[in-house]
Short mmCIF file of N, CA and C in Angstrom, two decimals:
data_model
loop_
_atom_site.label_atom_id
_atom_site.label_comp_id
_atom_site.label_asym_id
_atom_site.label_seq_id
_atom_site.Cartn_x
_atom_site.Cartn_y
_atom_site.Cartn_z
N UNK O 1 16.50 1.35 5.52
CA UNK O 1 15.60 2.10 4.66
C UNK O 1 15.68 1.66 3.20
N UNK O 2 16.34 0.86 3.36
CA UNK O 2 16.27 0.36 1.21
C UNK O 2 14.97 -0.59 0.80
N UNK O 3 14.44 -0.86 1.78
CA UNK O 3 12.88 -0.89 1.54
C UNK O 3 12.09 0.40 1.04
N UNK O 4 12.44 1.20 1.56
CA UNK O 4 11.96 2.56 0.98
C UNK O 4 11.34 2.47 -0.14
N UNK O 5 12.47 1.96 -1.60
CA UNK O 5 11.82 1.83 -2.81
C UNK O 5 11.53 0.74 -3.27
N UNK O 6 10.23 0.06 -2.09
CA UNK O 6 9.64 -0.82 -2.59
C UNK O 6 8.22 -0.38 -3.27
N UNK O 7 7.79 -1.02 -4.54
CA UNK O 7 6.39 -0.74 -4.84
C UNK O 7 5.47 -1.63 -4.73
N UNK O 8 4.57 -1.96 -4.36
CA UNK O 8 3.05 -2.67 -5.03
C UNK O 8 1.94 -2.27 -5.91
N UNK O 9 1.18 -2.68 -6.34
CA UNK O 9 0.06 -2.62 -7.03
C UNK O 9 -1.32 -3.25 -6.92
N UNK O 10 -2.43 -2.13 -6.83
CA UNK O 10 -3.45 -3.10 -6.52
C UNK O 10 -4.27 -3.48 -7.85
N UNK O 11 -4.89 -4.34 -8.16
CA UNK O 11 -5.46 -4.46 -9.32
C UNK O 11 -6.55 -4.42 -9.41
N UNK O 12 -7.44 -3.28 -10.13
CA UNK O 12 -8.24 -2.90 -9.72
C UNK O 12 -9.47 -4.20 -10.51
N UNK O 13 -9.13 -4.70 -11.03
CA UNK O 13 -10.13 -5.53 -12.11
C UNK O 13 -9.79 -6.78 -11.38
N UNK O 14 -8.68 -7.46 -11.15
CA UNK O 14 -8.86 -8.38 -10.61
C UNK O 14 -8.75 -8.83 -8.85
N UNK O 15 -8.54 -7.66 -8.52
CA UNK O 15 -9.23 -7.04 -7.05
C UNK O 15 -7.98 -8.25 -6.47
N UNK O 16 -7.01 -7.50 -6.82
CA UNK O 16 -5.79 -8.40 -6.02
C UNK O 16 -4.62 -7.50 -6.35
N UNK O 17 -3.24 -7.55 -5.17
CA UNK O 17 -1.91 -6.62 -5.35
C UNK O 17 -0.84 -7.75 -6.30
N UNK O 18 0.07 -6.98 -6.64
CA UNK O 18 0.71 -7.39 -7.52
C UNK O 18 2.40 -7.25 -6.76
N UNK O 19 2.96 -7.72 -6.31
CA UNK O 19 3.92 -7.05 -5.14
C UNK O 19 5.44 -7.10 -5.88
N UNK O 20 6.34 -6.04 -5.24
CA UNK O 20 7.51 -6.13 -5.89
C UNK O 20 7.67 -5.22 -7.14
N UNK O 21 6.51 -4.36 -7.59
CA UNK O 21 6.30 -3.83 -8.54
C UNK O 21 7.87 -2.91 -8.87
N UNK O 22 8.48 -3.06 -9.66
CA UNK O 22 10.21 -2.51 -10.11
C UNK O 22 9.89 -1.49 -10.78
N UNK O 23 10.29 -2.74 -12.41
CA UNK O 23 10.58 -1.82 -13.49
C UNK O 23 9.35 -2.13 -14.30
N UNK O 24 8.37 -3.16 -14.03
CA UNK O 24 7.34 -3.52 -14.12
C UNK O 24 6.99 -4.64 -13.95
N UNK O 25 5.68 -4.98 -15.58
CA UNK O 25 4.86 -6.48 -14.63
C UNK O 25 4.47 -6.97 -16.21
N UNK O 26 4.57 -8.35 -16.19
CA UNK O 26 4.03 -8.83 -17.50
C UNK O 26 2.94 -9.64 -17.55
N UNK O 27 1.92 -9.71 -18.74
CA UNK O 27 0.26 -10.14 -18.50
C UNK O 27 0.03 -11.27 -19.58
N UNK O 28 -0.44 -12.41 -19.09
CA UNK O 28 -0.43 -13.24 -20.75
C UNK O 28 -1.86 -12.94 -20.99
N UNK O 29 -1.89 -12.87 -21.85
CA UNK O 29 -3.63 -12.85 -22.25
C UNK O 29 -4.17 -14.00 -22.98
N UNK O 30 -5.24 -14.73 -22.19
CA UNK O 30 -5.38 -16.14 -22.41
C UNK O 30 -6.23 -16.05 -23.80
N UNK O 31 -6.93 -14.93 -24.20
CA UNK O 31 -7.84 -15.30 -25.38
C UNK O 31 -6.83 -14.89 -26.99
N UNK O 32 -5.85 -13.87 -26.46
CA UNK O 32 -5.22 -13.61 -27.59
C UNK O 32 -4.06 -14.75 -27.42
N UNK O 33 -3.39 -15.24 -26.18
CA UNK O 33 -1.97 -16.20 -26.37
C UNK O 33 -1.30 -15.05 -26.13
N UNK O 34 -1.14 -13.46 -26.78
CA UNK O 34 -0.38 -12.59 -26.24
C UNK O 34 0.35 -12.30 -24.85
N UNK O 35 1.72 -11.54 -24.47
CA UNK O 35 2.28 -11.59 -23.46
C UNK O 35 2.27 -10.02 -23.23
N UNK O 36 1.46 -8.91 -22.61
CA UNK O 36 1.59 -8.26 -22.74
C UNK O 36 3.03 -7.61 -21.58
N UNK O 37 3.72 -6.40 -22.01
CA UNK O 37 4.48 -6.35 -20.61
C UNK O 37 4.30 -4.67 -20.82
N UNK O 38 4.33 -4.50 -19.31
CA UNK O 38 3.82 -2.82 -18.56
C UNK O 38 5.24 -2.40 -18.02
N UNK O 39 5.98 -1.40 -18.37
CA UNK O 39 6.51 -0.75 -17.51
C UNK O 39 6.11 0.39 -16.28
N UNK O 40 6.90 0.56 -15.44
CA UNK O 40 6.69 1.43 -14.59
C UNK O 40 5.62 2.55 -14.82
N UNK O 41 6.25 3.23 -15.57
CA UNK O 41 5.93 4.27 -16.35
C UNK O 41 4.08 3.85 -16.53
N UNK O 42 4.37 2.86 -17.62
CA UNK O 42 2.63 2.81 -17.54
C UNK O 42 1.97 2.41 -16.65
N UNK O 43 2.46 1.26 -15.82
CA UNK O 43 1.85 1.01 -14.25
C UNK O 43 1.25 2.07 -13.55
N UNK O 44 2.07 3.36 -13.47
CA UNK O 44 2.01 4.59 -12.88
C UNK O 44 0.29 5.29 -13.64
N UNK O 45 0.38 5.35 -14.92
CA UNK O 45 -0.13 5.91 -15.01
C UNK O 45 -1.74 5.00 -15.73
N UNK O 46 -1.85 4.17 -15.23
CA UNK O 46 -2.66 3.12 -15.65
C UNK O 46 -3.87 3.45 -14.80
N UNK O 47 -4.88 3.52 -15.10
CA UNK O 47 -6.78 3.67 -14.33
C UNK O 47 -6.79 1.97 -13.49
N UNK O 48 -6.48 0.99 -14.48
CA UNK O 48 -6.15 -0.60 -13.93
C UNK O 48 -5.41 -0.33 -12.52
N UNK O 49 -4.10 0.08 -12.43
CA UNK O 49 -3.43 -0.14 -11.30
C UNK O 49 -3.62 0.84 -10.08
N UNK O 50 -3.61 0.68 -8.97
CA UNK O 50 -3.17 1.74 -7.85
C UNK O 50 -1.95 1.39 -7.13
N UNK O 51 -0.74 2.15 -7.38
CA UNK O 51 0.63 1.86 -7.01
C UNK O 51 0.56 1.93 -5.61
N UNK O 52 1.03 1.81 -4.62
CA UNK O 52 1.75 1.99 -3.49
C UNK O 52 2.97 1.91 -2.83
N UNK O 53 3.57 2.53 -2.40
CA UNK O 53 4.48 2.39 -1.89
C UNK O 53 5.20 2.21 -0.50
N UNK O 54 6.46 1.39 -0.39
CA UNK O 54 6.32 1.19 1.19
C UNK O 54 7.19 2.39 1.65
N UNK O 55 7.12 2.33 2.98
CA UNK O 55 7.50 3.30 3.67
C UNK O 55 8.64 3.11 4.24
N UNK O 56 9.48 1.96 4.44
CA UNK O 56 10.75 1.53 4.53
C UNK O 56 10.97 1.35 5.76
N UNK O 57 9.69 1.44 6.38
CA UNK O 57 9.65 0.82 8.04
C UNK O 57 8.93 -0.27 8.50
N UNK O 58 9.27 -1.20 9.16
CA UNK O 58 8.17 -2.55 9.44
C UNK O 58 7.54 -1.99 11.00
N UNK O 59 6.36 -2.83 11.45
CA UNK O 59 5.75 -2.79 11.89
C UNK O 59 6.41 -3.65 13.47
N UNK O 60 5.78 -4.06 14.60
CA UNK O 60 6.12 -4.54 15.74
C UNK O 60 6.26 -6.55 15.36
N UNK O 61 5.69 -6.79 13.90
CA UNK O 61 6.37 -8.10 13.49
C UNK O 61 6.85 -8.26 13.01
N UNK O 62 8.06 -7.27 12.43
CA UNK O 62 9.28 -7.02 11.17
C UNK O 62 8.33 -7.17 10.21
N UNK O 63 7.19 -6.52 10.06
CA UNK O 63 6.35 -6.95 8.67
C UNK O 63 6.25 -5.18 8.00
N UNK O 64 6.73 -4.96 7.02
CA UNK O 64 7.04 -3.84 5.74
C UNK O 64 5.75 -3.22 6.16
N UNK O 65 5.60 -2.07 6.07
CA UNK O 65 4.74 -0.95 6.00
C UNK O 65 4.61 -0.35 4.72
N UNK O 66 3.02 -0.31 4.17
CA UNK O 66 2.43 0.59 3.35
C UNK O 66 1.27 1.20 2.84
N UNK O 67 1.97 2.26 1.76
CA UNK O 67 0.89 3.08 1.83
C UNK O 67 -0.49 2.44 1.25
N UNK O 68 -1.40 2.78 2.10
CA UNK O 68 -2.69 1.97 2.02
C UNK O 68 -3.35 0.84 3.40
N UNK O 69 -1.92 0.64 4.10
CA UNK O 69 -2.03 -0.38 4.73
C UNK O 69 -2.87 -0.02 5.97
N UNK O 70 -3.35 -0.77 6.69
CA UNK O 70 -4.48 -0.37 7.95
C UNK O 70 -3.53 -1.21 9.36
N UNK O 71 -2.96 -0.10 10.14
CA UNK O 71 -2.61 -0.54 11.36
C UNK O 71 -3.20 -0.27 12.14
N UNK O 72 -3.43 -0.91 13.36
CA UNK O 72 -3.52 -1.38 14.85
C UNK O 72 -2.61 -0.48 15.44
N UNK O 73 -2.84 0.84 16.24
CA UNK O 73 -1.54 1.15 17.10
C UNK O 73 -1.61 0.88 18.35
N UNK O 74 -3.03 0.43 19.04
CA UNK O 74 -3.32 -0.07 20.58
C UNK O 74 -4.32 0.90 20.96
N UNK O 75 -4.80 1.62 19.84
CA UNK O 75 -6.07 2.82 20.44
C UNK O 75 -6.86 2.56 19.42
N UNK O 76 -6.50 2.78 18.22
CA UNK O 76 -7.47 2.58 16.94
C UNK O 76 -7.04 2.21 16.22
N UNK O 77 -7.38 1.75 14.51
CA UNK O 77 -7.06 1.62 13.53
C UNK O 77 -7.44 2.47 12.74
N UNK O 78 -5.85 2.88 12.01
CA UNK O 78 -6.06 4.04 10.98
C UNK O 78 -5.10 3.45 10.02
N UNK O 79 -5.30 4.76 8.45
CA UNK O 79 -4.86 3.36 7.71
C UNK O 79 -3.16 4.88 7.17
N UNK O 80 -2.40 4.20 6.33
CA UNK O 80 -1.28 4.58 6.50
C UNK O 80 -1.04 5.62 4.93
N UNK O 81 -1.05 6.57 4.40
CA UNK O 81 -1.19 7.83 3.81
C UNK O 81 0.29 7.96 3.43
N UNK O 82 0.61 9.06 2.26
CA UNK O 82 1.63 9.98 1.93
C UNK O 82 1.29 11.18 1.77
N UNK O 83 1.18 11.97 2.68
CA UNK O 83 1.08 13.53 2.72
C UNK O 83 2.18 14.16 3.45
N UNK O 84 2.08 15.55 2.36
CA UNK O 84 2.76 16.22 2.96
C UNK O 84 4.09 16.25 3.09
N UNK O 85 5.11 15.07 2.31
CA UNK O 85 6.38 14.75 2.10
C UNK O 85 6.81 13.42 2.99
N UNK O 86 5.98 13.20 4.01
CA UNK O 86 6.10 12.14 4.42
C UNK O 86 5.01 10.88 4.81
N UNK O 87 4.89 9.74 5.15
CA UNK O 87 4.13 9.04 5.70
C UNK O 87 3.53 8.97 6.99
N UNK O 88 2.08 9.06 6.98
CA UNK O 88 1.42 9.10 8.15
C UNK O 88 0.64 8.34 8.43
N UNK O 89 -0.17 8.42 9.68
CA UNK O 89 -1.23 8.12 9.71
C UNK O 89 -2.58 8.80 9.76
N UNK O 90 -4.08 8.62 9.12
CA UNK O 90 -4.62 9.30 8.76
C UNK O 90 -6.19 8.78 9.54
N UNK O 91 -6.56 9.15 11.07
CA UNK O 91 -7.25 8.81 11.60
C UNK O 91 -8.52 8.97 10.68
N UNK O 92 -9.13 9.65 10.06
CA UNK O 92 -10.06 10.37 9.62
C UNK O 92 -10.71 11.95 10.27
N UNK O 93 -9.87 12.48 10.90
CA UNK O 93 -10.20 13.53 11.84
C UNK O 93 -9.74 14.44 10.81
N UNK O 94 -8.97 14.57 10.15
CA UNK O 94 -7.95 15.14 9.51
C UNK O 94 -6.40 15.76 9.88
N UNK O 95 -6.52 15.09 11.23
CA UNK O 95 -4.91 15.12 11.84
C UNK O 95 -3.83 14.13 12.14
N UNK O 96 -2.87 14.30 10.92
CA UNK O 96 -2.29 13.34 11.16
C UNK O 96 -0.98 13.35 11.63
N UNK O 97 -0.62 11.72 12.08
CA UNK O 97 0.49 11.90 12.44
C UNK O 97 1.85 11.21 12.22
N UNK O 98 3.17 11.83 11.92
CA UNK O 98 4.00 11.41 11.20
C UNK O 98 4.54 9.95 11.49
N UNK O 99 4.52 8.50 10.94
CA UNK O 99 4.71 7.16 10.89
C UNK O 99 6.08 7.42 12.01
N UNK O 100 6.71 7.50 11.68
CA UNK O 100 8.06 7.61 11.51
C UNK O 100 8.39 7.38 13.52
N UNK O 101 7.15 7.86 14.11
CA UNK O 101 7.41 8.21 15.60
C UNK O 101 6.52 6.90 16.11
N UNK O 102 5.55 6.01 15.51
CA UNK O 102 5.00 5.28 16.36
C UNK O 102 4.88 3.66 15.52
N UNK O 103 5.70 3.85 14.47
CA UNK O 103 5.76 2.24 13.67
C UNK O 103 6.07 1.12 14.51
N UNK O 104 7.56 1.50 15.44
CA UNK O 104 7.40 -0.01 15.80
C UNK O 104 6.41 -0.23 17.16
N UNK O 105 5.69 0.48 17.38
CA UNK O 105 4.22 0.27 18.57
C UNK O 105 3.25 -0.06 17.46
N UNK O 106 3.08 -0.61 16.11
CA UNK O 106 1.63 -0.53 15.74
C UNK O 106 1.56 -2.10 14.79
N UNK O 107 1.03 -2.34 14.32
CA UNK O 107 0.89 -3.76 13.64
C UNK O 107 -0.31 -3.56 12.73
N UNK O 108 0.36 -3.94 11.31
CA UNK O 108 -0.15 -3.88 9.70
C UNK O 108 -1.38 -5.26 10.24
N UNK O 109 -2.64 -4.84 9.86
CA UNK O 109 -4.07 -5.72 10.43
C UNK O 109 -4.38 -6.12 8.75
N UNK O 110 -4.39 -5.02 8.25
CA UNK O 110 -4.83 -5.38 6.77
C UNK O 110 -4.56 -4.11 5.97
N UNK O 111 -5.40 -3.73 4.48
CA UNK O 111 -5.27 -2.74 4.09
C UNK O 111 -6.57 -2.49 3.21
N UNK O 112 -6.60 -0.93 2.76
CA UNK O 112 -7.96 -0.54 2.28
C UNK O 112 -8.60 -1.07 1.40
N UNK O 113 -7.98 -2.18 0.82
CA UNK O 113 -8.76 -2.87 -0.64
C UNK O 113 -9.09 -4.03 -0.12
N UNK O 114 -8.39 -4.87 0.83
CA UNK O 114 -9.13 -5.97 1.20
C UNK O 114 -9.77 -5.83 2.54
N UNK O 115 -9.40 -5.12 3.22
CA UNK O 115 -10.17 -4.86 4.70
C UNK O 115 -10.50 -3.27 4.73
N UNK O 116 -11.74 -3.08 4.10
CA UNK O 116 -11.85 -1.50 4.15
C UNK O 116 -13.34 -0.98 5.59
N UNK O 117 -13.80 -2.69 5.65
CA UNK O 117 -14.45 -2.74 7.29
C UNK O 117 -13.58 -2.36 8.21
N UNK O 118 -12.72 -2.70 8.33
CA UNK O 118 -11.92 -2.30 9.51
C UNK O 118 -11.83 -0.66 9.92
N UNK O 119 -12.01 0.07 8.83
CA UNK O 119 -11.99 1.71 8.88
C UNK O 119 -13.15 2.58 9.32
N UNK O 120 -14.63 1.43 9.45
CA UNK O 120 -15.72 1.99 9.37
C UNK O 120 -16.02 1.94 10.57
N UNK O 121 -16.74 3.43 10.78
CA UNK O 121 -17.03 3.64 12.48
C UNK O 121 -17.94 2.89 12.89
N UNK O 122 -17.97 2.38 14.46
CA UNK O 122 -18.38 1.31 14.99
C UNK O 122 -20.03 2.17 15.40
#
């Protein structure tokens, strides 16, 4: 579980994650030459970023689980949530169910910012 406190970031402007997210992330800015650097703190609370976090469980290819991420469990694809104190999965029905009981049966396909087709009813 010391994956647990892993973070990422999605970027919302340059429509890409930022992975490993700590204590933060540093930005050069090509028109000023400036180096800007973000801590946590502002990462967190930034409109630019959407944090995520993993869930400290891998999937059926030792591949890290997170929140945001869209698994495969062998019936459907639903994508992977923090409610409620823990991590779930969040069919769209509004019932979900706790990660924790069906991770290693399911496999990370993609996630909501780059594969958000995958969620849309057929």
């Amino acid at each position: 579980m010391q994956d647990r406190f892993k973070f990422r970031a999605w970027d919302k402007i340059q429509k890409m994650y930022i992975n490993n997210v700590q204590v933060g992330l540093s930005s050069y800015d090509h028109t000023s030459g400036h180096t800007e650097y973000l801590g946590f703190d502002d990462i967190l609370n930034s409109k630019r970023y959407e944090v995520e976090q993993c869930t400290g469980l891998k999937d059926k290819n030792d591949k890290l689980i997170y929140e945001g991420d869209i698994v495969d469990d062998g019936e459907q694809y639903t994508k992977i949530i923090f409610d409620k104190s823990c991590f779930c999965y969040d069919d769209g029905s509004g019932f979900y169910d706790d990660l924790d009981f069906y991770y290693t049966h399911c496999e990370v396909i993609g996630n909501i910012h780059k594969n958000p087709e995958l969620l849309e009813e057929e």
